[in-house]
PDB file of C-alpha atoms in Angstrom:
ATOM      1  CA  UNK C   7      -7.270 -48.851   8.959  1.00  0.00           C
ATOM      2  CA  UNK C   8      -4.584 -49.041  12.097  1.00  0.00           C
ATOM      3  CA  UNK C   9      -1.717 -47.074  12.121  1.00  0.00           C
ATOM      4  CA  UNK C  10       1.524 -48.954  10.131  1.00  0.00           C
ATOM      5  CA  UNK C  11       5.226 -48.025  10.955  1.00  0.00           C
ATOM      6  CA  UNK C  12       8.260 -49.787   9.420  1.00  0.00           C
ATOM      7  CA  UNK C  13      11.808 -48.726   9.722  1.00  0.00           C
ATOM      8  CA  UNK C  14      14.793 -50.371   7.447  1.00  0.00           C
ATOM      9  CA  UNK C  15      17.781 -49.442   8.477  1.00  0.00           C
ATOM     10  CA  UNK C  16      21.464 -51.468   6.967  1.00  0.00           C
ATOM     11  CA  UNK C  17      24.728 -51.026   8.927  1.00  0.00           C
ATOM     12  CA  UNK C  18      26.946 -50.088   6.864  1.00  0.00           C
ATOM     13  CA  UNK C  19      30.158 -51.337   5.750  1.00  0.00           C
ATOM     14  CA  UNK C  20      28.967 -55.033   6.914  1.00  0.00           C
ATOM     15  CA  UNK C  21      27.677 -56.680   4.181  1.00  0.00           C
ATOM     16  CA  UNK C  22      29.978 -59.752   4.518  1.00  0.00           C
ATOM     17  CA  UNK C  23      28.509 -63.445   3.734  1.00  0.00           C
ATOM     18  CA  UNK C  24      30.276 -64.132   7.230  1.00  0.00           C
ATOM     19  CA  UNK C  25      27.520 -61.222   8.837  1.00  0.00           C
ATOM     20  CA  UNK C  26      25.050 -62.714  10.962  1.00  0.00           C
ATOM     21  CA  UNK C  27      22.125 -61.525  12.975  1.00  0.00           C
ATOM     22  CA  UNK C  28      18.857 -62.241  14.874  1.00  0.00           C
ATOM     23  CA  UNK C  29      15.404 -60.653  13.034  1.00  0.00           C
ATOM     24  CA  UNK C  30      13.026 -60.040  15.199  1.00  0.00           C
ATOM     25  CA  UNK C  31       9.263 -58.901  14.567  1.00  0.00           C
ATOM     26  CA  UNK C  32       6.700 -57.284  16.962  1.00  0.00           C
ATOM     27  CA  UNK C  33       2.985 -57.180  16.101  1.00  0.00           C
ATOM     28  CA  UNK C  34       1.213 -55.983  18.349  1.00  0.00           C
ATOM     29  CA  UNK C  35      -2.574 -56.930  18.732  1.00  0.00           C
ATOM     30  CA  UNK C  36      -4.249 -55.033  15.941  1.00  0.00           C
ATOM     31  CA  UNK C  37      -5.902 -52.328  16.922  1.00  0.00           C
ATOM     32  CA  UNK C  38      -6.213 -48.083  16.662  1.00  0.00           C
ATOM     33  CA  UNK C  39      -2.935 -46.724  16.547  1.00  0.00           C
ATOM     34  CA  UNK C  40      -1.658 -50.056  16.564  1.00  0.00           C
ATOM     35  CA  UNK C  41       2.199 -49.971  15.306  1.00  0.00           C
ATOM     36  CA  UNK C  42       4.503 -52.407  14.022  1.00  0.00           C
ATOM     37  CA  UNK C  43       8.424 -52.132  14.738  1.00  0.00           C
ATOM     38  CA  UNK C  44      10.389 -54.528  12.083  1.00  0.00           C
ATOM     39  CA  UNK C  45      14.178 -54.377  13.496  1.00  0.00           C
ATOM     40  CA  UNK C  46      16.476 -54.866  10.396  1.00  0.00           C
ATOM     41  CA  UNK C  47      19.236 -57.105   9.805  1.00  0.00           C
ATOM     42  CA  UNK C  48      22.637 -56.548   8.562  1.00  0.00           C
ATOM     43  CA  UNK C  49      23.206 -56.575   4.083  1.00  0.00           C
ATOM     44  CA  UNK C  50      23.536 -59.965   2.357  1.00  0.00           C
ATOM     45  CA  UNK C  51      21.316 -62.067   5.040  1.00  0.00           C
ATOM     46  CA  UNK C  52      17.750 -62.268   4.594  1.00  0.00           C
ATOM     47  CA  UNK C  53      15.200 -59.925   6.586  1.00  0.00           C
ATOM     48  CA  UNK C  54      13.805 -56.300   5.825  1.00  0.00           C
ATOM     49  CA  UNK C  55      17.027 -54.346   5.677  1.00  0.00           C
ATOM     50  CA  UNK C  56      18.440 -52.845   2.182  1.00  0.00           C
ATOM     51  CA  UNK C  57      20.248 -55.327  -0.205  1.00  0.00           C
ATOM     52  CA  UNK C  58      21.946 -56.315  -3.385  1.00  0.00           C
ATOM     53  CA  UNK C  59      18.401 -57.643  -5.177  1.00  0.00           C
ATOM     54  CA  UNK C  60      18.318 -61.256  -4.635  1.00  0.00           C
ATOM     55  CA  UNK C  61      16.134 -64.357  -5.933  1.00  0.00           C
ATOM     56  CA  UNK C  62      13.284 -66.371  -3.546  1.00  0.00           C
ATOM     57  CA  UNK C  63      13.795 -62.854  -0.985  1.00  0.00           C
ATOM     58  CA  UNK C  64      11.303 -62.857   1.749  1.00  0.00           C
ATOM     59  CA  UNK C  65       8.704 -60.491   2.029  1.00  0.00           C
ATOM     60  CA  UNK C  66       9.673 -58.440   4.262  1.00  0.00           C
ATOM     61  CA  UNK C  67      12.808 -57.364   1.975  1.00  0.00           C
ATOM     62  CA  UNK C  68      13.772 -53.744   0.711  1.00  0.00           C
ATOM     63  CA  UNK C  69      16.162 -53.533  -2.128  1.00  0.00           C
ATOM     64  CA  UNK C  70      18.638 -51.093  -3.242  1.00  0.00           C
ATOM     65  CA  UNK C  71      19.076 -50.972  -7.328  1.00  0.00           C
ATOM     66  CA  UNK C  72      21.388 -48.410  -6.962  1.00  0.00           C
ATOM     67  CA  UNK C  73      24.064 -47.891  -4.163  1.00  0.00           C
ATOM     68  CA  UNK C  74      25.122 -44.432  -5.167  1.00  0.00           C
ATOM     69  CA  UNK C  75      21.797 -42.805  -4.842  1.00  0.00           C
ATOM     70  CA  UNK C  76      20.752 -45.106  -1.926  1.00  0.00           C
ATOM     71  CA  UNK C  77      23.820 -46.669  -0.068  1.00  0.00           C
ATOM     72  CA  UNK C  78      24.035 -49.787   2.632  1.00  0.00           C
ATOM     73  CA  UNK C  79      23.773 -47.928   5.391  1.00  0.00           C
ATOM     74  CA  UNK C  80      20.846 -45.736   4.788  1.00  0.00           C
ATOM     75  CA  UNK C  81      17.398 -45.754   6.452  1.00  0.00           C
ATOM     76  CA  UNK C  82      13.918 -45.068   5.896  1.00  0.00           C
ATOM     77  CA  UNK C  83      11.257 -44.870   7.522  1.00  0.00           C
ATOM     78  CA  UNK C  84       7.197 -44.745   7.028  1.00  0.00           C
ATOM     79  CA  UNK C  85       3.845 -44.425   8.438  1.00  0.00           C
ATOM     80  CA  UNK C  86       0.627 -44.712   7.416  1.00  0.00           C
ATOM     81  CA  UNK C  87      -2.702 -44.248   9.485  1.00  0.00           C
ATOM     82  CA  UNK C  88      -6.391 -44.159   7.531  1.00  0.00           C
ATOM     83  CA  UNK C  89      -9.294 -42.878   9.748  1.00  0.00           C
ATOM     84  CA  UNK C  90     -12.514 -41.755   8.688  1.00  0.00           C
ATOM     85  CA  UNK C  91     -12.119 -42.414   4.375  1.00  0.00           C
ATOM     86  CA  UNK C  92      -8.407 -40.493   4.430  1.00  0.00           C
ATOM     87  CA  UNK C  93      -5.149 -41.562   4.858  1.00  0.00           C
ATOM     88  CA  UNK C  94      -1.573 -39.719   6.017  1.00  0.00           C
ATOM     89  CA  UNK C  95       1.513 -41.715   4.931  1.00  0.00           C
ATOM     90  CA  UNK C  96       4.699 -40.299   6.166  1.00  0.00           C
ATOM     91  CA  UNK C  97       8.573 -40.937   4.636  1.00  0.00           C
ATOM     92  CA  UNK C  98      11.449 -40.171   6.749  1.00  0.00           C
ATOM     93  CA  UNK C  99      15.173 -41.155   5.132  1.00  0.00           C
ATOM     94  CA  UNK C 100      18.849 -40.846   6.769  1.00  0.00           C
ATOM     95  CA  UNK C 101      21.753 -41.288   4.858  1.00  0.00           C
ATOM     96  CA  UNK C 102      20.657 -41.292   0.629  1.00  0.00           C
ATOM     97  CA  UNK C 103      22.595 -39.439  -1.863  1.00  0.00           C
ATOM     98  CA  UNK C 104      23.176 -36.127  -0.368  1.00  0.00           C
ATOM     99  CA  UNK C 105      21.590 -33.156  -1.910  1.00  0.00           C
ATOM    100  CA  UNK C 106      19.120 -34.317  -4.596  1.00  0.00           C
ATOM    101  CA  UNK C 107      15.988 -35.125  -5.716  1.00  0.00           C
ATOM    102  CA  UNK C 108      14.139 -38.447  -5.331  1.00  0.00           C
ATOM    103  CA  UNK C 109      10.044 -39.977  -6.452  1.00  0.00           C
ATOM    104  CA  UNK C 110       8.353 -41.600  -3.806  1.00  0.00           C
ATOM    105  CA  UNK C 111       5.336 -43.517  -4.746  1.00  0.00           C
ATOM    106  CA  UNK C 112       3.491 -46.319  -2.960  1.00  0.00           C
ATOM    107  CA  UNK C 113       3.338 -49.993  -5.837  1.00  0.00           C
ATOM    108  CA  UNK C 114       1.051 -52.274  -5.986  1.00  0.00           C
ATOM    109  CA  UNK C 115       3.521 -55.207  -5.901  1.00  0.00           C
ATOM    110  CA  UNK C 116       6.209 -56.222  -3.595  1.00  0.00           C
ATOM    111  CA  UNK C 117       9.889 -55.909  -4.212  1.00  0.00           C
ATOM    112  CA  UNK C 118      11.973 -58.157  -5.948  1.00  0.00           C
ATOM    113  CA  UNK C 119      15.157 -58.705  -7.736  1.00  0.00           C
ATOM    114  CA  UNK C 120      14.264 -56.226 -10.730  1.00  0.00           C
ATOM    115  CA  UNK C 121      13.025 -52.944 -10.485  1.00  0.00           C
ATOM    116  CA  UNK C 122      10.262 -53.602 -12.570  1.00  0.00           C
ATOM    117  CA  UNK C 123       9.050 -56.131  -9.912  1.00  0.00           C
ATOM    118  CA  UNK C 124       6.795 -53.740  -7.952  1.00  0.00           C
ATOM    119  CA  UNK C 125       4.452 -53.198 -10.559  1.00  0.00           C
ATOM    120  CA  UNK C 126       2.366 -49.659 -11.317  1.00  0.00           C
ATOM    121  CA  UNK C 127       1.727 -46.861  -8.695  1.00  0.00           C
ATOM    122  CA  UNK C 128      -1.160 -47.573  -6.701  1.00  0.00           C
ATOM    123  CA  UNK C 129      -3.824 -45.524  -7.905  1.00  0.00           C
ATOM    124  CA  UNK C 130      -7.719 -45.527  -5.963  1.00  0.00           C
ATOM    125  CA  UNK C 131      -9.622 -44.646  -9.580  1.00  0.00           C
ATOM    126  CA  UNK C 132      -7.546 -46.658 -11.780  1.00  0.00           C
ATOM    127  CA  UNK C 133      -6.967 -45.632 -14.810  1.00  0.00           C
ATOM    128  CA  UNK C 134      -8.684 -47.836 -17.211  1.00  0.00           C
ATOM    129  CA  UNK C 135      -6.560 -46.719 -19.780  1.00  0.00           C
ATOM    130  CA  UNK C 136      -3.092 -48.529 -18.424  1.00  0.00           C
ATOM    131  CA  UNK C 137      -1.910 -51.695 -19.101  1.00  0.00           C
ATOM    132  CA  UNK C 138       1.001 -53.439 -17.670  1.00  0.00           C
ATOM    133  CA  UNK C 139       3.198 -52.554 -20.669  1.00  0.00           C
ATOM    134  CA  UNK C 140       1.909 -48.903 -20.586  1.00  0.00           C
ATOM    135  CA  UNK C 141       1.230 -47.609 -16.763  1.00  0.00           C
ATOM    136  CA  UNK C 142      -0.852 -44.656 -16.337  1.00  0.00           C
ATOM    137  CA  UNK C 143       0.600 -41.686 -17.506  1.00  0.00           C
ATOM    138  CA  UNK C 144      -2.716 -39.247 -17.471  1.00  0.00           C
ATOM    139  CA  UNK C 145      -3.259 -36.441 -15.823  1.00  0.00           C
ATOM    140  CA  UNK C 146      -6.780 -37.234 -14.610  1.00  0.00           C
ATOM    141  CA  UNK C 147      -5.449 -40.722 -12.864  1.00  0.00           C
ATOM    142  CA  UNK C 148      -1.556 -40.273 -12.332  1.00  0.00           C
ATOM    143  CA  UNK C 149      -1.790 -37.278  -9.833  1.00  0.00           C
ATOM    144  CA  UNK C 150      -1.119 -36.902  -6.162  1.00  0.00           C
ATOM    145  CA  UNK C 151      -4.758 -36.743  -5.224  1.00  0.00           C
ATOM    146  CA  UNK C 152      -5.466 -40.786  -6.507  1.00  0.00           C
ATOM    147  CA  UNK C 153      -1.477 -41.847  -5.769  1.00  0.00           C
ATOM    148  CA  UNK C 154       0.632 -41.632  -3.001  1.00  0.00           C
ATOM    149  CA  UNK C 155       3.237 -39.345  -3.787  1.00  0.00           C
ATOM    150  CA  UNK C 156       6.303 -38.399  -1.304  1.00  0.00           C
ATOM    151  CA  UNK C 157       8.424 -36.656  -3.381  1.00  0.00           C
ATOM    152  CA  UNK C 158      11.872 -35.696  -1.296  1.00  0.00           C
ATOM    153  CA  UNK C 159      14.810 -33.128  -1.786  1.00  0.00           C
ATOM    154  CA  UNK C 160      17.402 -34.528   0.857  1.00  0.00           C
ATOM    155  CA  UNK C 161      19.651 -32.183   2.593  1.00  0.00           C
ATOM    156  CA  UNK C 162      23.674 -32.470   2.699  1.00  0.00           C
ATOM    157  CA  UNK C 163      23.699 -35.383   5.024  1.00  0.00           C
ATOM    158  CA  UNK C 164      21.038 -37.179   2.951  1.00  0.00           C
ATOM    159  CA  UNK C 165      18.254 -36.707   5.323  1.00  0.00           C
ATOM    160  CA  UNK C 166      14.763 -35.986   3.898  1.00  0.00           C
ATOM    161  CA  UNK C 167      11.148 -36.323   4.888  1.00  0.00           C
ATOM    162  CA  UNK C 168       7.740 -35.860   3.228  1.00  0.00           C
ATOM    163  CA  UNK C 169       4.364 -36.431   4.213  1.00  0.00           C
ATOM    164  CA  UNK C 170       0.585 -37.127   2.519  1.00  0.00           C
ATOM    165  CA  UNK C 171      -3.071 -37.080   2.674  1.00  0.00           C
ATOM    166  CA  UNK C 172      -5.426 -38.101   1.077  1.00  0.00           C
ATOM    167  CA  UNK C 173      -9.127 -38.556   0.548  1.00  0.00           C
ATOM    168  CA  UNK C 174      -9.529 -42.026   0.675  1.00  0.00           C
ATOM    169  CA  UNK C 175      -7.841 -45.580   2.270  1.00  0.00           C
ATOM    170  CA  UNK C 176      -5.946 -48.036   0.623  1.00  0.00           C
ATOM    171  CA  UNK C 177      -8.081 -51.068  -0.685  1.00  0.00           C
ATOM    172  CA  UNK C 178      -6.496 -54.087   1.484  1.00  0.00           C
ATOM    173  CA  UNK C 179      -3.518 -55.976  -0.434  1.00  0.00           C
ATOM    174  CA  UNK C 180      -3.642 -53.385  -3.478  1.00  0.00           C
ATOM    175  CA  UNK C 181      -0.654 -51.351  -2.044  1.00  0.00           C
ATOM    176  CA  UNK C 182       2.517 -53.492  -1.685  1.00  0.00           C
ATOM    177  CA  UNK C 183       5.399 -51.435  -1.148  1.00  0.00           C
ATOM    178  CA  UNK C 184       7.042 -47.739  -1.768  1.00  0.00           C
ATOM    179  CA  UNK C 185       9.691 -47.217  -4.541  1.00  0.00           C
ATOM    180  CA  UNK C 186      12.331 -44.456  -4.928  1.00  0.00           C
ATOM    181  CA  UNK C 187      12.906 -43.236  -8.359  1.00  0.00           C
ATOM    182  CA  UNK C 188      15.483 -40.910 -10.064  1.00  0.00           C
ATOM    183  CA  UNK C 189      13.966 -37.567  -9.764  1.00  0.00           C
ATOM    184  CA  UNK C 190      10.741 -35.918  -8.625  1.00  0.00           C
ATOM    185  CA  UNK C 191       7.306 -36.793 -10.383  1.00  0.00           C
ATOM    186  CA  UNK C 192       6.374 -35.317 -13.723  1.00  0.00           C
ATOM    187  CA  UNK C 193       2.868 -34.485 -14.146  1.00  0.00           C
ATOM    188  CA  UNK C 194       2.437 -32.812 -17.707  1.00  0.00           C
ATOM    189  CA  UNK C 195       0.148 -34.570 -20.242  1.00  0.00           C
ATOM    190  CA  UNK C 196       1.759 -38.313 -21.239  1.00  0.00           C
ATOM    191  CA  UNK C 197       4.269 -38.194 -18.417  1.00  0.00           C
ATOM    192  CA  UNK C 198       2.239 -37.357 -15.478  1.00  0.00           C
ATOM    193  CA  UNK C 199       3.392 -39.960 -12.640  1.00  0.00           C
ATOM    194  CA  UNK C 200       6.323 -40.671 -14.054  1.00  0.00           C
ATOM    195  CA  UNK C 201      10.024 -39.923 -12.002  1.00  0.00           C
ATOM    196  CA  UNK C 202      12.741 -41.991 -13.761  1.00  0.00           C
ATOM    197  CA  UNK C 203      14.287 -44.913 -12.985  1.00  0.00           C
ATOM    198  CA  UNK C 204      13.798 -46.455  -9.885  1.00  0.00           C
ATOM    199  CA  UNK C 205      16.442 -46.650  -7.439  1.00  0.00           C
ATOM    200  CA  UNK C 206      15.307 -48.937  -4.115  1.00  0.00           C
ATOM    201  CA  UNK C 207      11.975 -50.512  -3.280  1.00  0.00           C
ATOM    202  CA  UNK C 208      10.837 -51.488   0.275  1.00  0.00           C
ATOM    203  CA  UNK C 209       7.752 -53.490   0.429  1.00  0.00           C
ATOM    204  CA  UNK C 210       4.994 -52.356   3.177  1.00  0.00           C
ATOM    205  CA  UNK C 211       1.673 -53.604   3.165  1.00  0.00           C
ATOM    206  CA  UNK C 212      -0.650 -51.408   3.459  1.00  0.00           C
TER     207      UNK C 212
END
């Protein structure tokens, strides 16, 4: 699987329904290494930069449920390369809630106007258990080693980065976008995978 990069990034303090910008998209000819720059627009147009959840949003969206914990004007950015049956994703973040604690975990839908939206984590043995009503919440399925977890601690100006690998590659259109939840993930016995409620949700296809 090529290398993926996507960066989404809000200026703050500009999230006027007068604001206005140009989205542009590079893709580069897939290939090894291959990366994908997605500049970001300014809050309340469409494009791939954080915003107020809205209806009919394009893909390319990420949305911020909570402005506290992740305010207009952050950034984050990730990476994921699969070679050889493993995969590396890499989080970076500027500018979240200042010193605390924050789930990262790669969805298996995209991003929309509820949380809820993105569906389960992504999980290569799925738990046969789960249902939509009752995600996986066992051990032997809801673990870093068959999810992609990038649990972060940021640092007093909010900055934070993580990184992952694993022993296998995402199955293609399975993995839809990474979500950042309340605190970092629980893995005990009936709340294993879980990291309370989930603050912002960038979609990424991976």
């Amino acid at each position: 699987m090529p290398c993926r990069h996507l960066t989404a990034l809000v200026a703050a303090g500009c999230g006027s329904d007068d604001a206005s910008t140009d989205a542009t998209v590079e893709t580069p000819p897939v290939s090894a290494g291959t990366t994908t720059s997605v500049p970001v627009p300014l809050p309340g147009t469409t494009g791939d930069g954080f915003q107020l959840p809205v209806e009919g949003a394009s893909e390319d969206n990420a949305f911020t449920y909570d402005e506290v914990a992740v305010p207009v004007g952050s950034s984050v950015h990730l990476e994921s390369e699969g070679q050889d049956g493993r995969t590396t994703v890499t989080f970076t973040a500027t500018g979240l809630a200042p010193n605390r604690d924050f789930g990262v975990h790669a969805h298996t839908r995209p991003c929309g106007p509820k949380p809820s939206d993105s569906g389960p984590h992504y999980q290569n043995n799925v738990d046969p258990a789960a249902t939509p009503e009752s995600p996986s919440s066992d051990p032997a399925y809801a673990n870093p080693q068959n999810e992609i977890w990038l649990d972060v601690t940021t640092d007093a100006s909010g900055n934070a980065q993580s990184s992952t690998t694993v022993d296998w590659e995402f199955r293609e259109g399975e993995a839809n976008s990474v979500v950042l939840h309340a605190q970092h993930t629980m893995t005990g016995p009936g709340q294993a995978g879980m990291a309370g409620d989930r603050l912002a949700c960038i979609n990424e296809n991976f």
